[in-house]
Amino acid sequence: MKQYNLYAALRAAFPHDLDAAAVETDSGLVYSWRDLDRATAMIANLLVSLDLPPGSRIAVQVEKSVEAMMLYLATLRAGHVFLPLNTAYQSAEIEYFIGNAEPAVVVCSSRNFGWVSKLAFKAGTHHVFTLDEDRTGSLLARAAHCSDRHEIAPMGVDDLACIVYTSGTTGRSKGAMLTHGNMVSNAQVLKDYWGWRQGDVLIHALPIFHVHGLFVAIHGALLNGSKMIWLGKFDPKLVIAKMPEATVFMGVPTLYVRMLAEPTLTRRQASHMRLFISGSAPLLIETFNEWQERTGHTILERYGMSETIMLTSNPYDPEQGARRGGTVGFPLPGVGVRVRGDDGQAVPAGEIGGIQVKGPNVFKGYWRMPDKTKEEFTADGWFRTGDVGRIDQDGYVTIVGRSKDLIISGGYNVYPAEVEGYINEIPGVAESALVGVPHPDFGEVGVAVVIPKPGARIDGEQIVARLKSQLANFKIPKRCFVVDELPRNTMGKVQKNLLREQHKQLFG
Ligand code: MCA
Ligand code: AMP
């Protein structure tokens, strides 16, 4: 069925007045809806002129800018596959993503052009462009010569729109393949469920290389024809200052914690706002309560994954129920959520088990990993999230933990196996374990415990310094202890729960 293109769905929601403001930036720039449509057409035409095979991957590691969002929209419009990459990723991480995805086009910041283009050309990429946050770079220079008229590529529901890499529990990252159908269905459900209405204005303060900032926030505003107040970087003071001009805000819990530390956050300052949404990591009940007291608003917490976009949400409409702190609310309309025990059997309401999901939002599979994809689905077609939780009598879902060994730090995922792999390669290291411990700002942070080889002298600070040159900054352990042995169970397996317990007070 060739009738779907996520960009077409978003474009159809643009307001009649195309000269109205669509995006206002923190540096005072204003982009109209017409600007968005024309610029995305020009970039799409540049991609068309490259004569790429259908379904080509466009890998992008650039700083946040409106033009970076336009590149995303242009990729959709041209029918290619967008591959966003966190700007914190270092060369080893980028080499893996480019080697695995084999993108036809790579777009990077001009600062990184030297090393990124070398990696890209080595992997067979023919086109490397630059794009900087000040609207310079070869991508826009080339697109400036292209027509501003472009017919949106017709896509099938099942055709790929994006590949989002999510770190693997063991081994390397997996590329979650999301289709135009996944994205359109989820965006439409959220538009209705969160009561998007005329006059809404979104404060966009999240990075745009992960699901939360790139899909949930941008699709939400565009599909409602709503203006975005666009912040290049999260700044608690600035978000609070912008609240009287806005109605909707989305953030990870760390953003709420940081805003609560600002005396300017008051009930009056937040009185124009309609909705505060939190997700990507557990929101502490203390934060939920404190926000309610300070602003008079009840944060709406929701739950999702790169593989599934959004799955559950606390209700917006009070008639559907209260927003309950500590829960992630109800399965979204059309999304199936069930809890299964270790034996794969249903558990009674209120009991804990593995969360499994199904729906039009669930991804197509992991890029070039059919076996891994198969493993993550049950025989009857439900996706195993790796999250552990319960559904109570009233239907509220609560996440109580994760069966996957994952640390979520400030909304970013850190997979211990990946970091331990890098530590274990350091000369003098015999073995290591990375555990997540509570942190007042980031919610949770990684702490490394390392065993030296017999006779070797290693130093925790040196290990951290070395990792900084290899891994994205948010994956770097905040502390590194060198000890003689790791606690093990009778099977010889490292007991990470004991390490977590031992270090849980490290950050107060
Ligand atoms: C920065 N640092 C961190 C983190 N961020 N450490 C641990 N965890 C982090 N998340 C460290 C840096 O390594 C650096 O350390 C120091 O903090 C300052 O770095 P900077 O970049 O200036 O930090 P920041 O600007 O204050 O960033 C904090 C942040 C950012 C604003 C909370 O982490 C952020 O934007 N998080 C949002 C992530 C997000 O969008 N997640 C959604 C994923 P040093 O000085 O030692 O080098 S999508 C998802 O999860 C699903 C689908 C969902 O449900 O939404
Ligand atoms: P990612 O793969 O980066 O998309 O991260 C998805 C994971 O983030 C989920 O599997 C959950 O473990 C976690 N997550 C997302 N939203 C929430 C939330 N509201 N509460 C707790 N965990 C969450």
Coordinates of C-alpha atoms and ligand atoms in Angstrom, one line a residue:
M1 CA 0.0 0.0 0.0
K2 CA 1.8 3.1 -1.2
Q3 CA 0.0 5.9 0.6
Y4 CA 2.1 6.7 3.6
N5 CA 4.8 9.2 4.3
L6 CA 5.3 10.5 7.8
Y7 CA 6.3 13.9 6.3
A8 CA 3.0 14.0 4.3
A9 CA 1.1 13.4 7.5
L10 CA 3.0 16.2 9.3
R11 CA 2.7 18.5 6.3
A12 CA -1.0 18.1 6.1
A13 CA -1.3 19.5 9.6
F14 CA 0.6 22.7 8.9
P15 CA -1.7 25.7 9.5
H16 CA -3.4 27.6 6.6
D17 CA -1.3 30.6 7.3
L18 CA 2.1 29.3 6.1
D19 CA 3.7 32.7 7.1
A20 CA 2.9 32.2 10.8
A21 CA 5.9 31.3 13.1
A22 CA 6.6 27.6 13.2
V23 CA 9.9 27.7 15.2
E24 CA 11.4 30.5 17.3
T25 CA 15.0 29.9 18.4
D26 CA 16.9 31.0 21.5
S27 CA 19.1 33.1 19.2
G28 CA 16.1 35.1 18.0
L29 CA 15.5 33.4 14.6
V30 CA 12.0 32.8 13.5
Y31 CA 11.1 30.2 10.9
S32 CA 7.7 30.1 9.2
W33 CA 5.8 27.0 8.1
R34 CA 6.6 28.0 4.6
D35 CA 10.3 28.1 5.5
L36 CA 10.1 24.6 6.8
D37 CA 8.3 23.3 3.7
R38 CA 10.7 25.1 1.3
A39 CA 13.9 24.2 3.0
T40 CA 13.0 20.6 3.5
A41 CA 12.1 20.4 -0.2
M42 CA 15.5 21.8 -1.2
I43 CA 17.4 19.4 1.0
A44 CA 15.2 16.5 -0.3
N45 CA 16.0 17.6 -3.8
L46 CA 19.7 17.5 -3.0
L47 CA 19.3 13.9 -1.8
V48 CA 17.3 13.1 -5.0
S49 CA 20.1 14.6 -7.1
L50 CA 22.6 12.1 -5.5
D51 CA 20.6 9.3 -7.2
L52 CA 20.7 7.1 -4.2
P53 CA 19.1 3.6 -4.2
P54 CA 15.7 3.5 -2.4
G55 CA 16.0 3.0 1.4
S56 CA 19.5 4.6 1.6
R57 CA 20.6 5.4 5.1
I58 CA 21.4 9.1 5.9
A59 CA 23.6 9.1 9.0
V60 CA 23.7 12.4 10.9
Q61 CA 25.9 13.5 13.8
V62 CA 25.4 17.2 14.2
E63 CA 24.7 19.7 16.9
K64 CA 21.0 20.6 17.5
S65 CA 19.7 23.2 15.1
V66 CA 16.5 23.8 13.2
E67 CA 18.4 22.9 10.0
A68 CA 19.2 19.5 11.6
M69 CA 15.5 19.0 12.1
M70 CA 14.9 20.0 8.5
L71 CA 17.4 17.4 7.4
Y72 CA 15.4 14.8 9.3
L73 CA 12.2 15.9 7.6
A74 CA 13.8 16.1 4.2
T75 CA 15.1 12.5 4.5
L76 CA 11.5 11.4 5.3
R77 CA 10.2 13.4 2.4
A78 CA 12.7 11.9 0.0
G79 CA 11.9 8.4 1.1
H80 CA 15.3 7.6 2.6
V81 CA 16.1 6.3 6.1
F82 CA 17.3 8.7 8.8
L83 CA 19.9 7.6 11.2
P84 CA 20.5 10.0 14.1
L85 CA 23.7 9.8 16.2
N86 CA 24.4 11.3 19.6
T87 CA 27.0 14.1 19.4
A88 CA 28.8 12.6 22.4
Y89 CA 29.8 9.5 20.4
Q90 CA 33.5 9.1 19.9
S91 CA 35.3 7.6 16.9
A92 CA 35.1 4.0 17.9
E93 CA 31.3 4.3 18.4
I94 CA 30.9 6.2 15.1
E95 CA 33.0 3.7 13.2
Y96 CA 30.8 0.9 14.4
F97 CA 27.5 2.6 13.4
I98 CA 28.8 3.6 10.0
G99 CA 30.3 0.2 9.4
N100 CA 27.0 -1.5 10.4
A101 CA 24.5 0.7 8.7
E102 CA 26.5 1.4 5.5
P103 CA 25.0 4.8 5.0
A104 CA 25.0 6.4 1.5
V105 CA 25.3 9.8 3.0
V106 CA 26.9 11.0 6.2
V107 CA 26.4 14.5 7.6
C108 CA 28.7 15.7 10.4
S109 CA 29.8 19.0 12.0
S110 CA 32.7 20.7 10.1
R111 CA 34.8 20.3 13.3
N112 CA 34.6 16.5 12.9
F113 CA 34.8 16.3 9.1
G114 CA 38.4 15.1 9.1
W115 CA 38.0 11.9 11.1
V116 CA 34.3 11.2 10.3
S117 CA 34.8 11.5 6.5
K118 CA 37.8 9.1 6.7
L119 CA 35.7 6.5 8.5
A120 CA 32.8 7.0 6.1
F121 CA 34.8 6.7 2.9
K122 CA 36.5 3.6 4.4
A123 CA 33.0 2.1 4.9
G124 CA 32.0 2.9 1.3
T125 CA 30.0 6.0 1.8
H126 CA 30.2 8.3 -1.2
H127 CA 28.8 11.5 0.2
V128 CA 29.9 13.3 3.3
F129 CA 28.4 16.8 4.0
T130 CA 28.9 19.2 6.9
L131 CA 26.2 21.0 8.9
D132 CA 26.9 23.4 11.8
E133 CA 24.5 24.9 14.3
D134 CA 25.1 28.4 12.8
R135 CA 23.5 27.4 9.4
T136 CA 26.8 26.9 7.7
G137 CA 28.3 23.8 6.1
S138 CA 28.4 22.1 2.7
L139 CA 24.9 20.5 3.0
L140 CA 23.1 23.8 3.0
A141 CA 25.5 25.3 0.5
R142 CA 24.7 22.5 -1.9
A143 CA 20.9 22.5 -1.1
A144 CA 20.8 26.3 -1.9
H145 CA 21.1 25.4 -5.6
C146 CA 18.2 23.0 -5.5
S147 CA 14.5 23.7 -6.3
D148 CA 12.2 24.4 -3.4
R149 CA 9.5 22.3 -5.0
H150 CA 9.5 18.6 -4.2
E151 CA 6.9 15.9 -4.5
I152 CA 6.8 13.9 -1.3
A153 CA 7.9 10.3 -2.0
P154 CA 5.0 7.8 -1.6
M155 CA 5.9 5.2 1.0
G156 CA 4.3 2.0 2.3
V157 CA 3.2 1.6 5.9
D158 CA 6.0 -0.9 6.3
D159 CA 8.8 1.1 4.6
L160 CA 11.6 2.2 6.8
A161 CA 11.7 5.8 8.1
C162 CA 14.5 5.6 10.7
I163 CA 17.1 3.4 12.2
V164 CA 17.7 4.2 15.9
Y165 CA 20.7 2.5 17.5
T166 CA 20.1 1.1 21.0
S167 CA 22.9 -0.4 22.9
G168 CA 23.0 -4.2 23.2
T169 CA 22.8 -6.0 26.5
T170 CA 25.7 -8.1 25.2
G171 CA 27.8 -7.3 22.3
R172 CA 27.3 -4.3 20.1
S173 CA 24.5 -1.9 19.5
K174 CA 21.4 -2.9 17.5
G175 CA 19.7 -0.7 15.0
A176 CA 15.9 -0.6 15.7
M177 CA 14.1 -0.2 12.3
L178 CA 11.1 2.0 12.6
T179 CA 8.7 2.4 9.7
H180 CA 6.5 5.2 8.5
G181 CA 3.5 3.3 9.8
N182 CA 5.1 3.0 13.3
M183 CA 5.7 6.7 13.5
V184 CA 2.4 8.0 12.0
S185 CA 0.3 5.7 14.2
N186 CA 2.1 6.7 17.4
A187 CA 2.2 10.4 16.6
Q188 CA -1.6 10.4 15.9
V189 CA -2.4 8.5 19.1
L190 CA -0.3 10.9 21.2
K191 CA -1.9 13.9 19.6
D192 CA -5.3 12.8 20.7
Y193 CA -4.3 11.3 24.1
W194 CA -2.4 14.4 25.3
G195 CA -5.2 16.7 24.1
W196 CA -3.0 18.8 21.7
R197 CA -5.2 21.8 20.8
Q198 CA -5.1 25.0 18.9
G199 CA -2.8 27.6 20.4
D200 CA -0.4 25.1 21.9
V201 CA 3.2 26.0 22.0
L202 CA 6.0 23.5 22.8
I203 CA 9.2 24.4 24.5
H204 CA 11.7 22.0 22.8
A205 CA 14.8 21.6 25.1
L206 CA 15.8 18.0 24.4
P207 CA 18.5 16.7 22.1
I208 CA 17.2 15.6 18.7
F209 CA 19.2 12.4 18.2
H210 CA 16.9 10.1 20.3
V211 CA 13.3 9.2 20.3
H212 CA 12.1 11.6 23.0
G213 CA 13.3 14.9 21.4
L214 CA 13.3 13.8 17.7
F215 CA 10.0 11.9 17.5
V216 CA 7.7 12.5 20.5
A217 CA 8.4 16.2 20.8
I218 CA 8.8 17.3 17.1
H219 CA 6.0 15.1 15.8
G220 CA 3.7 16.3 18.6
A221 CA 4.2 20.0 17.7
L222 CA 4.2 19.5 13.9
L223 CA 1.2 17.2 13.8
N224 CA -0.8 19.9 15.7
G225 CA 0.5 22.8 13.6
S226 CA 2.0 24.2 16.8
K227 CA 4.9 26.5 17.2
M228 CA 8.1 25.4 18.9
I229 CA 10.3 27.5 21.1
W230 CA 13.6 25.9 20.2
L231 CA 16.4 25.8 22.7
G232 CA 19.8 24.6 21.4
K233 CA 20.6 23.2 24.8
F234 CA 18.6 22.7 28.0
D235 CA 19.0 25.6 30.3
P236 CA 16.6 25.5 33.4
K237 CA 16.5 29.3 33.8
L238 CA 15.6 29.8 30.1
V239 CA 12.9 27.1 30.1
I240 CA 11.3 28.7 33.1
A241 CA 11.5 32.2 31.6
K242 CA 9.8 30.9 28.4
M243 CA 6.9 29.3 30.3
P244 CA 4.5 32.3 30.0
E245 CA 4.8 32.0 26.2
A246 CA 4.2 28.3 26.0
T247 CA 1.8 25.5 26.9
V248 CA 3.6 22.1 26.7
F249 CA 7.0 20.9 27.9
M250 CA 8.6 17.5 27.6
G251 CA 11.7 16.4 29.5
V252 CA 13.6 13.6 31.2
P253 CA 13.5 13.6 35.0
T254 CA 16.9 15.4 35.3
L255 CA 15.4 18.4 33.6
Y256 CA 12.6 18.7 36.2
V257 CA 15.1 18.2 39.1
R258 CA 17.3 21.0 37.7
M259 CA 14.3 23.4 37.2
L260 CA 13.2 22.7 40.8
A261 CA 16.5 24.1 42.0
E262 CA 15.7 27.5 40.4
P263 CA 13.9 30.0 42.7
T264 CA 12.2 31.5 39.6
L265 CA 10.0 28.4 39.2
T266 CA 6.7 29.4 40.8
R267 CA 3.0 28.7 40.4
R268 CA 2.6 32.1 38.7
Q269 CA 5.5 31.5 36.2
A270 CA 4.0 28.2 35.2
S271 CA 0.4 29.3 35.1
H272 CA 0.2 29.6 31.3
M273 CA 1.4 26.0 30.8
R274 CA -1.1 23.3 30.0
L275 CA 1.0 20.1 30.3
F276 CA 4.4 18.9 31.6
I277 CA 5.4 15.4 30.3
S278 CA 8.2 13.3 31.7
G279 CA 9.8 10.1 30.4
S280 CA 12.9 8.1 29.3
A281 CA 13.8 7.3 32.9
P282 CA 11.9 6.8 36.2
L283 CA 10.6 10.0 37.7
L284 CA 11.1 9.9 41.5
I285 CA 7.9 10.4 43.5
E286 CA 9.7 13.2 45.4
T287 CA 10.2 15.1 42.1
F288 CA 6.5 14.5 41.1
N289 CA 5.2 15.8 44.5
E290 CA 7.6 18.7 44.7
W291 CA 6.6 19.8 41.1
Q292 CA 3.0 19.7 42.1
E293 CA 3.5 21.8 45.2
R294 CA 5.7 24.4 43.4
T295 CA 3.8 24.8 40.2
G296 CA 0.3 23.4 40.8
H297 CA 0.8 21.1 37.8
T298 CA 0.8 17.3 37.9
I299 CA 3.6 15.9 35.7
L300 CA 2.2 13.3 33.2
E301 CA 4.7 10.4 33.1
R302 CA 4.8 8.1 30.1
Y303 CA 6.9 5.1 29.0
G304 CA 8.5 4.2 25.7
M305 CA 11.5 2.6 24.0
S306 CA 13.5 3.2 20.8
E307 CA 12.0 -0.1 19.5
T308 CA 8.4 0.9 20.1
I309 CA 8.2 4.7 20.5
M310 CA 5.5 5.4 23.1
L311 CA 3.8 2.6 24.9
T312 CA 1.9 3.8 28.0
S313 CA 0.9 7.2 29.4
N314 CA -0.8 8.6 32.4
P315 CA -4.1 10.1 31.4
Y316 CA -4.4 13.7 30.3
D317 CA -8.1 13.8 30.7
P318 CA -9.1 13.6 34.4
E319 CA -12.3 11.7 33.4
Q320 CA -10.0 8.8 32.3
G321 CA -8.3 8.8 35.7
A322 CA -5.7 10.6 37.8
R323 CA -2.1 11.0 36.9
R324 CA -0.5 8.7 39.5
G325 CA 3.1 9.4 40.5
G326 CA 5.4 6.3 40.4
T327 CA 3.3 4.8 37.6
V328 CA 3.6 5.1 33.8
G329 CA -0.2 5.1 33.3
F330 CA -2.3 3.0 30.9
P331 CA -1.4 1.3 27.6
L332 CA -2.0 3.9 24.8
P333 CA -5.0 3.2 22.6
G334 CA -4.2 0.4 20.1
V335 CA -1.1 -0.7 22.1
G336 CA -1.2 -4.1 23.9
V337 CA 0.8 -4.4 27.1
R338 CA 0.9 -7.6 29.2
V339 CA 3.0 -9.0 32.0
R340 CA 4.4 -12.5 31.9
G341 CA 6.2 -14.6 34.5
D342 CA 9.5 -16.4 33.9
D343 CA 7.5 -19.4 32.6
G344 CA 5.9 -17.2 30.0
Q345 CA 2.5 -17.5 31.7
A346 CA 0.2 -14.6 32.5
V347 CA 0.5 -13.3 36.1
P348 CA -2.4 -12.1 38.2
A349 CA -3.2 -8.3 38.3
G350 CA -0.7 -6.5 40.6
E351 CA 2.0 -9.2 40.3
I352 CA 5.4 -8.6 38.9
G353 CA 6.8 -10.0 35.6
G354 CA 8.3 -9.1 32.3
I355 CA 6.6 -6.4 30.3
Q356 CA 5.6 -7.5 26.7
V357 CA 4.1 -5.3 24.1
K358 CA 2.3 -5.3 20.7
G359 CA 0.9 -2.8 18.4
P360 CA 1.3 -0.7 15.2
N361 CA 4.0 1.2 17.0
V362 CA 6.3 -1.8 17.4
F363 CA 9.4 -1.8 15.2
K364 CA 10.1 -4.0 12.3
G365 CA 13.2 -5.6 13.7
Y366 CA 16.9 -5.0 14.3
W367 CA 18.9 -4.0 11.3
R368 CA 20.6 -7.0 9.8
M369 CA 20.1 -9.1 12.9
P370 CA 17.2 -11.5 12.2
D371 CA 18.2 -13.9 14.9
K372 CA 18.4 -11.2 17.5
T373 CA 15.0 -9.9 16.4
K374 CA 13.5 -13.4 16.6
E375 CA 14.8 -13.8 20.1
E376 CA 13.2 -10.6 21.4
F377 CA 9.7 -11.7 20.2
T378 CA 7.5 -14.3 21.8
A379 CA 6.0 -17.1 19.6
D380 CA 2.7 -15.2 19.5
G381 CA 4.3 -12.0 18.3
W382 CA 4.8 -9.9 21.5
F383 CA 8.0 -7.9 21.9
R384 CA 9.9 -8.4 25.2
T385 CA 10.8 -5.0 26.5
G386 CA 13.3 -6.2 29.1
D387 CA 11.5 -4.0 31.6
V388 CA 10.0 -5.6 34.7
G389 CA 6.7 -4.3 36.1
R390 CA 3.1 -4.9 37.0
I391 CA -0.4 -3.8 36.0
D392 CA -2.7 -3.1 38.9
Q393 CA -6.5 -3.7 39.1
D394 CA -7.2 -0.3 37.7
G395 CA -4.9 -0.9 34.7
Y396 CA -2.0 1.4 35.7
V397 CA 1.4 0.1 34.7
T398 CA 4.3 0.4 37.1
I399 CA 7.9 -0.3 36.1
V400 CA 9.8 -1.8 39.0
G401 CA 13.1 -2.7 37.4
R402 CA 14.8 -4.1 34.3
S403 CA 15.8 -7.6 33.4
K404 CA 18.2 -6.1 31.0
D405 CA 21.5 -4.9 32.5
L406 CA 21.0 -1.2 31.8
I407 CA 21.8 2.0 33.6
I408 CA 19.7 5.1 32.7
S409 CA 21.7 8.2 33.4
G410 CA 20.1 11.6 32.9
G411 CA 17.8 9.9 30.3
Y412 CA 20.7 8.3 28.3
N413 CA 21.2 4.6 28.3
V414 CA 24.5 3.0 29.4
Y415 CA 25.0 -0.7 28.8
P416 CA 27.5 -2.1 31.4
A417 CA 28.7 -4.8 29.0
E418 CA 29.9 -2.2 26.5
V419 CA 31.8 -0.1 29.1
E420 CA 33.2 -3.2 30.9
G421 CA 34.5 -4.3 27.5
Y422 CA 36.5 -1.1 27.1
I423 CA 37.8 -1.3 30.7
N424 CA 38.9 -4.9 30.3
E425 CA 41.1 -4.0 27.3
I426 CA 43.2 -1.6 29.4
P427 CA 46.6 -3.1 30.2
G428 CA 46.8 -4.4 33.8
V429 CA 43.0 -5.0 34.1
A430 CA 41.8 -8.5 34.8
E431 CA 38.1 -7.9 35.1
S432 CA 35.6 -5.2 35.8
A433 CA 31.9 -4.6 36.7
L434 CA 29.9 -1.4 36.1
V435 CA 26.8 -0.9 38.3
G436 CA 24.2 1.9 38.4
V437 CA 23.9 3.8 41.7
P438 CA 21.4 6.6 42.7
H439 CA 22.5 10.1 41.8
P440 CA 20.7 13.3 42.8
D441 CA 21.0 15.0 39.4
F442 CA 21.2 12.2 36.8
G443 CA 18.9 9.7 38.7
E444 CA 21.4 7.0 38.3
V445 CA 25.1 6.9 37.3
G446 CA 27.6 4.2 36.5
V447 CA 30.3 3.3 39.0
A448 CA 33.1 0.9 38.0
V449 CA 34.8 -1.7 40.2
V450 CA 38.0 -3.1 38.7
I451 CA 40.3 -6.0 39.5
P452 CA 43.9 -5.7 38.5
K453 CA 45.9 -8.6 36.9
P454 CA 48.3 -10.2 39.4
G455 CA 51.2 -7.8 40.0
A456 CA 49.8 -5.0 37.9
R457 CA 49.4 -1.5 39.3
I458 CA 46.3 0.3 38.0
D459 CA 44.7 3.5 39.0
G460 CA 41.0 4.4 38.9
E461 CA 41.5 7.9 37.7
Q462 CA 43.7 6.8 34.9
I463 CA 41.1 4.3 33.8
V464 CA 38.5 7.0 33.7
A465 CA 40.8 9.4 31.8
R466 CA 41.5 6.7 29.2
L467 CA 37.8 5.9 28.7
K468 CA 37.0 9.5 28.1
S469 CA 38.9 9.4 24.8
Q470 CA 37.0 6.3 23.7
L471 CA 33.4 6.5 24.8
A472 CA 30.6 9.1 24.8
N473 CA 30.9 11.2 28.0
F474 CA 27.6 10.1 29.6
K475 CA 28.9 6.4 29.6
I476 CA 32.0 7.3 31.6
P477 CA 31.9 5.9 35.1
K478 CA 31.6 8.7 37.7
R479 CA 33.9 6.8 40.0
C480 CA 36.2 3.8 39.5
F481 CA 37.4 1.6 42.4
V482 CA 40.3 -0.8 42.1
V483 CA 39.7 -3.8 44.5
D484 CA 41.1 -7.3 45.0
E485 CA 38.0 -9.3 44.1
L486 CA 34.4 -9.1 43.0
P487 CA 31.6 -10.7 45.0
R488 CA 30.4 -13.9 43.3
N489 CA 27.6 -16.4 43.8
T490 CA 28.2 -20.1 44.0
M491 CA 28.0 -20.3 40.2
G492 CA 30.9 -17.8 40.0
K493 CA 28.6 -15.0 38.6
V494 CA 29.4 -11.5 39.7
Q495 CA 26.8 -10.3 42.2
K496 CA 26.1 -6.8 40.9
N497 CA 23.3 -6.3 43.4
L498 CA 25.9 -6.5 46.3
L499 CA 28.1 -3.9 44.5
R500 CA 25.1 -1.6 44.0
E501 CA 24.2 -2.0 47.7
Q502 CA 27.8 -1.3 48.7
H503 CA 28.0 2.0 46.7
K504 CA 24.4 3.2 46.9
Q505 CA 25.3 6.1 49.2
L506 CA 28.2 7.4 47.2
F507 CA 26.4 10.4 45.9
G508 CA 24.3 11.1 49.0
Ligands
MCA1 C1 26.0 15.0 30.7 N1 26.8 14.4 31.6 C2 26.2 13.2 32.0 C3 25.0 13.2 31.3 N2 24.9 14.3 30.5 N3 26.6 12.3 32.8 C4 25.8 11.2 33.0 N4 24.6 11.1 32.4 C5 24.2 12.1 31.5 N5 23.0 12.0 30.9 C6 28.1 14.8 32.1 C7 29.1 15.0 31.0 O1 29.8 13.8 30.8 C8 30.0 16.0 31.5 O2 30.9 15.4 32.4 C9 29.1 16.9 32.3 O3 28.0 16.1 32.6 C10 28.7 18.1 31.5 O4 28.2 17.8 30.2 P1 27.1 18.6 29.4 O5 26.9 18.0 28.1 O6 27.4 20.0 29.5 O7 25.8 18.3 30.3 P2 24.5 18.9 30.3 O8 24.3 19.8 29.2 O9 24.2 19.4 31.7 O10 23.5 17.6 30.0 C11 22.7 17.0 31.0 C12 21.4 16.7 30.3 C13 21.6 15.8 29.1 C14 20.7 18.0 29.8 C15 20.5 16.1 31.3 O11 22.2 14.6 29.6 C16 20.4 15.5 28.3 O12 20.0 16.3 27.5 N6 19.7 14.4 28.6 C17 18.5 14.0 27.9 C18 18.7 12.7 27.2 C19 17.5 12.3 26.3 O13 17.0 13.1 25.6 N7 17.0 11.1 26.4 C20 15.9 10.6 25.7 C21 16.3 9.2 25.1 P3 32.5 15.8 32.4 O14 32.5 17.2 32.7 O15 33.0 14.9 33.5 O16 33.0 15.4 31.0 S1 14.9 8.5 24.2 C22 14.3 7.4 25.3 O17 14.9 7.1 26.3 C23 13.0 6.7 25.2 C24 12.5 6.3 23.9 C25 11.9 7.5 25.9 O18 11.1 6.9 26.6 O19 11.9 8.7 25.7
AMP2 P1 15.7 3.5 24.9 O1 16.0 2.2 24.4 O2 16.8 4.5 24.9 O3 14.6 4.0 24.1 O4 15.3 3.4 26.4 C1 14.1 2.7 26.7 C2 14.1 2.3 28.1 O5 13.9 3.5 28.9 C3 12.9 1.5 28.5 O6 13.0 0.1 28.2 C4 12.8 1.7 30.0 O7 13.7 0.9 30.7 C5 13.2 3.2 30.1 N1 12.1 4.1 30.3 C6 11.5 4.9 29.4 N2 10.5 5.7 30.0 C7 10.5 5.3 31.3 C8 9.8 5.7 32.4 N3 8.8 6.7 32.3 N4 10.0 5.1 33.6 C9 11.0 4.2 33.7 N5 11.8 3.8 32.7 C10 11.5 4.3 31.5

